[in-house]
Coordinates of C-alpha atoms in Angstrom, one line a residue:
Chain A
X1 CA -21.7 36.9 21.8
X2 CA -22.4 35.3 25.2
X3 CA -20.3 32.2 25.9
X4 CA -21.1 30.2 28.9
X5 CA -18.2 28.9 31.0
X6 CA -19.8 26.9 33.8
X7 CA -22.0 29.2 35.8
X8 CA -20.4 32.4 34.6
X9 CA -21.1 34.2 31.4
X10 CA -18.2 35.6 29.3
X11 CA -19.0 38.7 27.2
X12 CA -17.2 38.9 23.9
X13 CA -17.8 41.9 21.8
X14 CA -19.8 41.4 18.6
X15 CA -18.1 42.0 15.3
X16 CA -19.5 44.2 12.6
X17 CA -18.2 42.2 9.6
X18 CA -16.1 39.1 9.5
X19 CA -16.2 35.4 10.4
X20 CA -17.0 33.5 13.6
X21 CA -15.5 30.0 13.6
X22 CA -17.5 28.0 16.1
X23 CA -17.3 24.4 17.2
X24 CA -13.6 24.2 17.2
X25 CA -12.3 21.2 19.3
X26 CA -11.2 22.4 22.8
X27 CA -7.6 23.5 22.7
X28 CA -7.4 24.0 18.9
X29 CA -8.2 27.7 18.7
X30 CA -4.6 28.7 18.5
X31 CA -4.1 26.2 15.7
X32 CA -7.0 27.6 13.9
X33 CA -5.7 31.2 14.3
X34 CA -2.4 30.1 12.8
X35 CA -4.3 29.1 9.7
X36 CA -5.5 32.6 9.2
X37 CA -2.0 34.1 9.3
X38 CA -0.4 36.5 11.8
X39 CA -3.0 39.1 13.0
X40 CA 0.0 41.5 13.9
X41 CA 1.0 41.5 10.2
X42 CA -2.5 41.3 8.7
X43 CA -4.0 43.8 11.1
X44 CA -7.3 42.1 11.8
X45 CA -9.0 42.0 15.2
X46 CA -9.3 38.6 16.8
X47 CA -11.2 37.2 19.8
X48 CA -10.4 33.8 21.1
X49 CA -12.7 31.9 23.4
X50 CA -11.5 28.6 24.8
X51 CA -12.9 25.8 26.8
X52 CA -16.5 27.0 26.8
X53 CA -19.4 24.6 27.4
X54 CA -21.0 23.1 24.3
X55 CA -24.0 20.8 24.2
X56 CA -22.6 19.2 21.0
X57 CA -19.0 18.9 22.0
X58 CA -18.8 19.1 25.8
X59 CA -16.1 21.8 25.5
X60 CA -15.2 23.9 22.5
X61 CA -13.2 26.9 21.3
X62 CA -14.5 29.8 19.2
X63 CA -12.5 32.2 17.1
X64 CA -13.9 35.5 15.9
X65 CA -12.1 37.5 13.2
X66 CA -13.1 41.0 12.1
X67 CA -12.8 41.8 8.5
X68 CA -11.7 38.4 7.3
X69 CA -13.3 35.9 5.1
X70 CA -11.6 32.6 4.7
X71 CA -10.3 31.4 1.4
X72 CA -11.2 28.0 0.0
X73 CA -7.7 26.8 0.9
X74 CA -8.1 28.1 4.5
X75 CA -11.4 26.3 4.8
X76 CA -9.8 23.1 3.6
X77 CA -7.1 23.5 6.2
X78 CA -9.6 24.4 8.8
X79 CA -11.5 21.1 8.1
X80 CA -8.3 19.2 8.8
X81 CA -7.8 20.9 12.2
X82 CA -11.4 21.3 13.2
X83 CA -13.5 18.9 11.2
X84 CA -16.8 19.8 13.0
X85 CA -16.3 23.5 12.8
X86 CA -19.1 25.9 11.8
X87 CA -18.4 29.1 9.9
X88 CA -20.8 32.1 10.6
X89 CA -20.4 34.9 8.2
X90 CA -21.3 38.3 9.7
X91 CA -22.4 41.5 7.9
X92 CA -23.5 44.6 9.9
X93 CA -23.6 42.6 13.1
X94 CA -25.9 40.0 11.6
X95 CA -25.1 36.3 10.7
X96 CA -25.9 36.3 7.0
X97 CA -24.7 32.7 6.2
X98 CA -23.6 29.6 8.0
X99 CA -21.4 26.8 6.6
X100 CA -20.3 23.6 8.1
X101 CA -16.9 22.5 7.2
X102 CA -16.2 18.8 6.4
X103 CA -12.9 17.0 5.8
X104 CA -12.4 16.6 2.0
X105 CA -12.4 13.1 0.7
X106 CA -9.1 13.8 -1.1
X107 CA -6.3 16.1 -0.1
X108 CA -3.7 16.8 -2.7
X109 CA -0.4 18.5 -2.1
X110 CA -1.2 19.8 1.4
X111 CA -0.1 16.9 3.6
X112 CA 3.2 15.2 3.7
X113 CA 3.6 11.4 4.0
X114 CA 5.5 10.4 7.1
X115 CA 6.8 7.2 5.4
X116 CA 10.5 8.1 4.6
X117 CA 10.5 5.6 1.6
X118 CA 7.2 6.8 0.0
X119 CA 7.6 7.9 -3.6
X120 CA 6.0 11.3 -2.7
X121 CA 9.0 12.1 -0.5
X122 CA 11.5 11.8 -3.3
X123 CA 13.3 14.9 -4.3
X124 CA 13.0 16.0 -7.9
X125 CA 10.1 13.7 -8.7
X126 CA 7.0 15.6 -10.0
X127 CA 4.6 13.7 -7.7
X128 CA 2.0 15.4 -5.4
X129 CA 1.2 13.8 -2.1
X130 CA -2.4 12.5 -2.2
X131 CA -4.3 11.5 0.9
X132 CA -7.7 9.7 0.9
X133 CA -10.1 10.2 3.8
X134 CA -10.2 7.0 5.8
X135 CA -12.1 8.0 8.9
X136 CA -13.9 11.2 10.1
X137 CA -13.7 10.4 13.8
X138 CA -10.9 10.1 14.7
X139 CA -9.8 12.0 11.6
X140 CA -7.5 9.7 9.6
X141 CA -6.1 10.0 6.1
X142 CA -4.3 7.3 4.1
X143 CA -1.5 8.0 1.6
X144 CA -2.7 7.0 -1.8
X145 CA 0.8 5.9 -2.8
X146 CA 2.1 3.9 0.1
X147 CA -1.0 3.3 2.4
X148 CA 0.6 4.9 5.4
X149 CA -2.0 6.5 7.8
X150 CA -1.9 10.1 9.1
X151 CA -3.7 10.6 12.4
X152 CA -5.2 13.7 13.9
X153 CA -2.0 14.9 15.6
X154 CA 0.1 14.5 12.5
X155 CA -2.5 16.2 10.3
X156 CA -3.0 19.1 12.7
X157 CA 0.7 19.7 13.2
X158 CA 1.3 19.7 9.4
X159 CA -1.4 22.1 8.3
X160 CA -0.5 24.9 10.8
Chain B
X4 CA -13.6 -16.3 -20.0
X5 CA -14.6 -19.2 -17.9
X6 CA -15.1 -17.5 -14.6
X7 CA -17.0 -14.5 -15.8
X8 CA -14.3 -11.9 -16.0
X9 CA -14.3 -9.9 -19.2
X10 CA -11.3 -10.5 -21.4
X11 CA -11.4 -6.8 -22.5
X12 CA -10.8 -5.9 -18.8
X13 CA -7.3 -7.2 -19.1
X14 CA -6.3 -5.2 -22.3
X15 CA -3.6 -2.6 -21.6
X16 CA -4.3 -3.0 -17.8
X17 CA -1.9 -1.7 -15.2
X18 CA -1.0 -4.3 -12.5
X19 CA -0.2 -2.2 -9.4
X20 CA -1.6 -4.3 -6.5
X21 CA -3.4 -7.6 -6.1
X22 CA -6.4 -5.9 -4.5
X23 CA -7.3 -4.5 -7.9
X24 CA -8.2 -7.9 -9.1
X25 CA -11.4 -9.9 -8.5
X26 CA -11.4 -13.6 -7.6
X27 CA -12.8 -14.5 -11.0
X28 CA -10.1 -12.5 -12.8
X29 CA -7.5 -14.4 -10.8
X30 CA -9.1 -17.8 -11.6
X31 CA -9.2 -16.8 -15.3
X32 CA -5.5 -16.0 -15.1
X33 CA -4.8 -19.4 -13.5
X34 CA -6.7 -21.1 -16.3
X35 CA -4.6 -19.2 -18.9
X36 CA -1.5 -20.2 -17.0
X37 CA -2.5 -23.9 -17.0
X38 CA -2.7 -23.8 -20.8
X39 CA 0.9 -22.7 -21.0
X40 CA 2.0 -25.2 -18.4
X41 CA 0.4 -28.0 -20.3
X42 CA 1.5 -26.7 -23.7
X43 CA 5.2 -26.9 -22.7
X44 CA 6.7 -25.2 -25.8
X45 CA 5.9 -23.7 -29.2
X46 CA 3.6 -20.9 -28.1
X47 CA 3.2 -19.4 -31.6
X48 CA 4.7 -16.0 -30.8
X49 CA 1.4 -14.1 -30.2
X50 CA 3.4 -11.1 -29.0
X51 CA 6.0 -11.0 -31.8
X52 CA 5.5 -7.3 -32.5
X53 CA 5.6 -6.2 -28.9
X54 CA 8.5 -4.8 -26.8
X55 CA 8.5 -5.4 -23.0
X56 CA 10.8 -3.1 -20.9
X57 CA 12.1 -4.2 -17.6
X58 CA 13.2 -1.4 -15.3
X59 CA 14.5 -2.7 -12.0
X60 CA 15.8 -0.1 -9.6
X61 CA 16.4 -2.9 -7.0
X62 CA 18.1 -6.2 -7.4
X63 CA 16.0 -9.0 -8.8
X64 CA 16.6 -12.5 -10.2
X65 CA 13.3 -14.4 -10.5
X66 CA 10.9 -11.6 -11.2
X67 CA 13.1 -9.9 -13.9
X68 CA 14.2 -13.1 -15.6
X69 CA 10.8 -14.7 -15.5
X70 CA 9.3 -11.7 -17.1
X71 CA 12.0 -11.6 -19.7
X72 CA 11.7 -15.3 -20.3
X73 CA 7.9 -15.1 -20.5
X74 CA 8.1 -12.2 -23.0
X75 CA 10.7 -14.0 -25.2
X76 CA 8.7 -17.2 -25.2
X77 CA 5.7 -15.3 -26.6
X78 CA 7.8 -13.8 -29.3
X79 CA 8.1 -10.3 -27.8
X80 CA 11.4 -8.4 -27.6
X81 CA 12.8 -7.3 -24.3
X82 CA 14.7 -4.2 -23.4
X83 CA 16.3 -3.9 -20.0
X84 CA 17.2 -0.8 -18.1
X85 CA 20.2 -1.4 -16.0
X86 CA 20.1 1.3 -13.3
X87 CA 23.8 1.1 -12.6
X88 CA 24.9 2.1 -16.1
X89 CA 22.0 4.3 -17.2
X90 CA 21.3 8.0 -17.0
X91 CA 20.0 7.4 -13.5
X92 CA 23.7 7.5 -12.5
X93 CA 23.7 11.0 -14.0
X94 CA 20.8 12.0 -11.8
X95 CA 17.8 11.5 -14.2
X96 CA 14.5 11.3 -12.3
X97 CA 12.4 8.2 -12.1
X98 CA 9.5 10.1 -13.9
X99 CA 11.7 11.0 -16.9
X100 CA 13.0 7.4 -17.1
X101 CA 9.4 6.1 -17.2
X102 CA 8.5 8.6 -20.0
X103 CA 11.4 7.3 -22.0
X104 CA 10.4 3.7 -21.5
X105 CA 6.8 4.6 -22.4
X106 CA 8.1 5.8 -25.8
X107 CA 10.4 2.8 -26.3
X108 CA 8.2 -0.1 -25.3
X109 CA 4.6 -1.5 -25.1
X110 CA 4.7 -2.5 -21.5
X111 CA 6.9 -1.6 -18.5
X112 CA 7.8 -3.9 -15.7
X113 CA 9.1 -1.8 -12.8
X114 CA 10.6 -2.5 -9.5
X115 CA 11.6 0.3 -7.2
X116 CA 12.6 0.7 -3.5
X117 CA 10.0 3.4 -2.9
X118 CA 6.4 2.5 -2.0
X119 CA 4.0 3.9 -4.6
X120 CA 6.6 4.1 -7.4
X121 CA 4.6 1.7 -9.7
X122 CA 1.4 3.6 -9.1
X123 CA 3.3 6.9 -9.9
X124 CA 4.7 5.3 -13.1
X125 CA 1.3 4.2 -14.2
X126 CA 0.1 7.8 -13.8
X127 CA 2.9 8.9 -16.1
X128 CA 2.8 6.2 -18.7
X129 CA 0.1 5.6 -21.2
X130 CA 1.5 2.1 -21.7
X131 CA 0.6 -0.5 -19.1
X132 CA 2.8 -0.7 -16.0
X133 CA 3.3 -3.9 -14.1
X134 CA 4.6 -3.6 -10.5
X135 CA 7.5 -5.9 -10.0
X136 CA 7.7 -4.8 -6.3
X137 CA 7.5 -1.3 -4.7
X138 CA 9.4 -1.0 -1.4
X139 CA 7.8 -3.1 1.3
X140 CA 4.3 -2.6 -0.1
X141 CA 3.1 -4.6 -3.1
X142 CA 4.4 -7.5 -5.3
X143 CA 1.2 -8.4 -7.2
X144 CA 2.6 -10.9 -9.7
X145 CA 4.3 -12.8 -6.9
X146 CA 1.0 -13.0 -5.1
X147 CA -0.7 -14.3 -8.3
X148 CA 2.0 -16.9 -8.6
X149 CA 1.7 -17.9 -4.9
X150 CA -2.0 -18.3 -5.2
X151 CA -1.6 -20.2 -8.5
X152 CA 0.8 -22.6 -6.8
X153 CA -1.7 -23.2 -3.9
X154 CA -4.6 -23.6 -6.4
X155 CA -2.6 -26.1 -8.5
X156 CA -1.2 -28.2 -5.7
X157 CA -4.1 -28.1 -3.3
X158 CA -6.9 -28.1 -5.8
X159 CA -8.2 -24.7 -4.6
X160 CA -7.4 -21.8 -2.3
X161 CA -10.5 -21.7 -0.1
X162 CA -10.9 -23.6 3.2
X163 CA -7.2 -24.1 3.8
X164 CA -5.1 -23.1 6.9
X165 CA -2.1 -20.8 6.2
X166 CA 0.9 -19.7 8.2
X167 CA 3.1 -16.9 7.1
X168 CA 6.5 -17.3 8.8
X169 CA 9.4 -14.9 9.2
X170 CA 9.3 -11.2 8.1
X171 CA 5.7 -10.2 7.6
X172 CA 6.5 -6.5 8.1
X173 CA 9.0 -5.7 5.4
X174 CA 8.5 -8.6 3.0
X175 CA 6.2 -7.2 0.3
X176 CA 5.6 -10.8 -0.9
X177 CA 4.0 -11.6 2.5
X178 CA 1.9 -8.5 2.6
X179 CA 0.7 -9.1 -1.0
X180 CA 0.0 -12.8 -0.2
X181 CA -2.2 -11.6 2.7
X182 CA -4.0 -9.1 0.5
X183 CA -4.5 -11.9 -2.1
X184 CA -6.1 -14.2 0.5
X185 CA -8.8 -11.6 1.0
X186 CA -10.1 -12.6 -2.4
X187 CA -10.8 -16.1 -1.2
X188 CA -12.1 -17.8 1.9
X189 CA -9.2 -19.3 3.9
X190 CA -10.1 -21.3 7.0
X191 CA -7.4 -19.7 9.2
X192 CA -4.4 -17.4 8.6
X193 CA -1.5 -17.2 11.1
X194 CA 1.4 -14.8 11.1
X195 CA 4.3 -16.5 12.9
X196 CA 7.0 -13.9 13.5
X197 CA 8.9 -11.9 16.1
X198 CA 6.9 -9.0 17.4
X199 CA 9.2 -6.6 15.5
X200 CA 8.3 -8.2 12.2
X201 CA 4.5 -8.4 12.6
X202 CA 2.4 -7.0 9.8
X203 CA 2.3 -3.2 9.9
X204 CA -0.7 -1.6 11.7
X205 CA -2.1 -0.1 8.5
X206 CA -1.9 -3.5 6.7
X207 CA -3.7 -5.3 9.6
X208 CA -6.3 -2.6 9.6
X209 CA -6.9 -2.9 5.9
X210 CA -7.0 -6.7 6.1
X211 CA -9.6 -6.5 8.9
X212 CA -11.6 -4.1 6.8
X213 CA -11.5 -6.7 3.9
X214 CA -12.7 -9.4 6.3
X215 CA -9.4 -11.3 6.8
X216 CA -8.4 -11.9 10.4
X217 CA -4.7 -12.7 10.9
X218 CA -3.9 -14.6 14.1
X219 CA -0.7 -13.5 15.8
X220 CA 1.5 -14.5 18.7
X221 CA 1.7 -18.3 18.2
X222 CA 4.7 -20.5 17.7
X223 CA 5.0 -22.6 14.6
X224 CA 5.3 -25.8 16.7
X225 CA 1.9 -25.1 18.3
X226 CA 0.0 -25.0 15.0
X227 CA 2.1 -27.0 12.5
X228 CA -0.2 -30.0 12.6
X229 CA -3.2 -28.0 11.3
X230 CA -1.4 -26.2 8.5
X231 CA -2.0 -26.8 4.8
X232 CA 0.4 -24.1 3.5
X233 CA 3.5 -22.6 5.2
X234 CA 4.6 -19.4 3.5
X235 CA 8.2 -18.7 4.5
X236 CA 9.9 -15.4 3.9
X237 CA 13.5 -14.1 4.1
X238 CA 14.2 -11.5 6.8
X239 CA 14.5 -8.3 4.7
X240 CA 17.8 -7.1 5.9
X241 CA 17.9 -4.2 3.4
X242 CA 14.7 -2.7 4.7
X243 CA 15.6 -2.4 8.3
X244 CA 16.0 1.3 9.2
X245 CA 18.3 0.1 12.1
X246 CA 20.7 -2.7 11.3
X247 CA 21.1 -3.6 15.0
X248 CA 17.4 -4.5 14.9
X249 CA 18.1 -6.9 12.1
X250 CA 20.8 -8.5 14.1
X251 CA 18.4 -9.2 16.9
X252 CA 15.9 -11.1 14.6
X253 CA 18.1 -12.6 11.9
X254 CA 18.1 -16.4 12.0
X255 CA 14.8 -16.5 13.9
X256 CA 11.9 -18.6 12.5
X257 CA 14.0 -21.1 10.7
X258 CA 11.9 -23.9 9.3
X259 CA 13.5 -26.8 11.2
X260 CA 13.1 -30.3 9.8
X261 CA 12.1 -31.5 13.3
X262 CA 9.2 -29.1 13.2
X263 CA 8.2 -29.9 9.6
X264 CA 8.1 -33.6 10.6
X265 CA 5.1 -32.8 12.7
X266 CA 3.2 -31.3 9.7
X267 CA 0.6 -33.1 7.6
X268 CA 2.2 -34.9 4.7
X269 CA 0.2 -32.8 2.3
X270 CA 1.3 -29.5 3.9
X271 CA 3.3 -27.5 1.3
X272 CA 6.0 -24.9 1.9
X273 CA 6.1 -21.9 -0.4
X274 CA 8.9 -19.3 -0.5
X275 CA 9.3 -16.5 -2.9
X276 CA 13.1 -17.0 -2.9
X277 CA 15.9 -16.1 -2.5
X278 CA 16.3 -17.9 0.8
X279 CA 19.0 -17.4 3.3
X280 CA 18.9 -19.3 6.6
X281 CA 15.1 -19.6 7.1
X282 CA 14.7 -22.5 4.7
X283 CA 17.3 -25.3 5.2
X284 CA 18.4 -27.3 2.1
X285 CA 17.4 -30.5 4.0
X286 CA 13.8 -29.7 3.3
X287 CA 14.2 -29.7 -0.5
X288 CA 13.8 -33.4 -0.7
X289 CA 10.7 -33.6 1.5
X290 CA 7.2 -33.8 0.0
X291 CA 6.5 -30.4 1.6
X292 CA 8.9 -28.4 -0.7
X293 CA 6.9 -26.6 -3.3
X294 CA 9.1 -23.5 -3.8
X295 CA 10.9 -24.7 -6.9
X296 CA 7.7 -25.5 -8.7
X297 CA 6.4 -22.1 -7.5
X298 CA 9.5 -20.4 -9.0
X299 CA 9.2 -22.4 -12.2
X300 CA 5.6 -21.5 -12.7
X301 CA 6.6 -17.9 -12.6
X302 CA 7.2 -18.0 -16.3
X303 CA 3.9 -19.5 -17.5
X304 CA 2.0 -17.3 -15.1
X305 CA 3.7 -14.1 -16.4
X306 CA 3.2 -15.4 -20.0
X307 CA -0.5 -15.6 -19.3
X308 CA -0.4 -12.1 -17.7
X309 CA 1.5 -10.6 -20.7
X310 CA -0.8 -12.3 -23.2
X311 CA -3.9 -11.0 -21.5
X312 CA -2.6 -7.4 -21.3
X313 CA -0.8 -7.1 -24.6
X314 CA -2.5 -9.8 -26.7
X315 CA -5.6 -9.8 -28.8

């Protein structure tokens, strides 16, 4: 993959099999990496490219992971950190499929309401936090139970 | 029903927030309420085989007693969960308590300090749940009563100028009243309050999305002459995370007689009660005082609501 950084070209080795996560908002690559788990433990190879030029986004980050395909839950989390991200699935050095992520309209049990008196924060109550998508840009969710909003920063810090 | 709402839409319905109701449904509720107001007594016990449970996890006088009175006047039985002496003291969860009440009654009226508690209860219970107040969020039956009072005394809700005065941040009655106004077409709506007690950002955003603009930053004296309805609220001491913040604002926005003297004679004062310092006794004898009528109509309004949900 060639990634353009101003007038220079950065060469990043291609992967044989795995996933390229493109169109990550600039500065969020490390957050995306955290969603995948610790590469030291899981043993997969990773390439991070940050702050490269993008026609669509101005600046963007890219994460390439060898030998890893994201689970549905990871894709859902990814959509909350990088709502415009594109997934490129690579087999034998070829992109065999592409998928755009999009923030789910409802997120159950993944985010925590920041309102200390919301019913979803009560200990010992069998209630799952439920957030409804309120805005895609900026990414905003609203607690179904108390109406409190979660903004991009809170969402991003919670899903990592 | 006269305003086009379907009666079947009320049957076994949960009442969680005022936004869940249409204008026509509210007008139909008011019409049913009028019948009870005019009837006065001997209502024929249409709910004599029903049991209404009241479960108040926060103190209440008017809401709990008016629901009890409404149920009893319609011939229903009332069972009351007293949080202080129940299994809650032994650590029973809210969810388990609701399951028990679901088995023991036909309708549950619940009040809880946590926002979303009534919605959660409605997800657990197959029997209808009526929200008697959840934290600082919703108090739908109070909003119905407030609108009913305006409708009755002013001949309609549309085209009037409203000012909510006092605590618009933590008072669920104020928030619910603002949400209720989105169903109608008020001329202007003011929130007169210290900066610390302005409506919460998410509430303002939601109101804006529903087409209701709330004007902030004005003093009551500046607008009193144009008001048709003053909605006064108690500063909600119990909901301040920091009591020193309460001390800073307590006693502010008292409805002084000298200010009310500048109001139109037909301007009415509503207050969900109880009052503390914000509503002086000297206003009780003025033509503006509508809050005791408002409180009294809480019974026929809740009779109408119970009959629509449980009757038929």
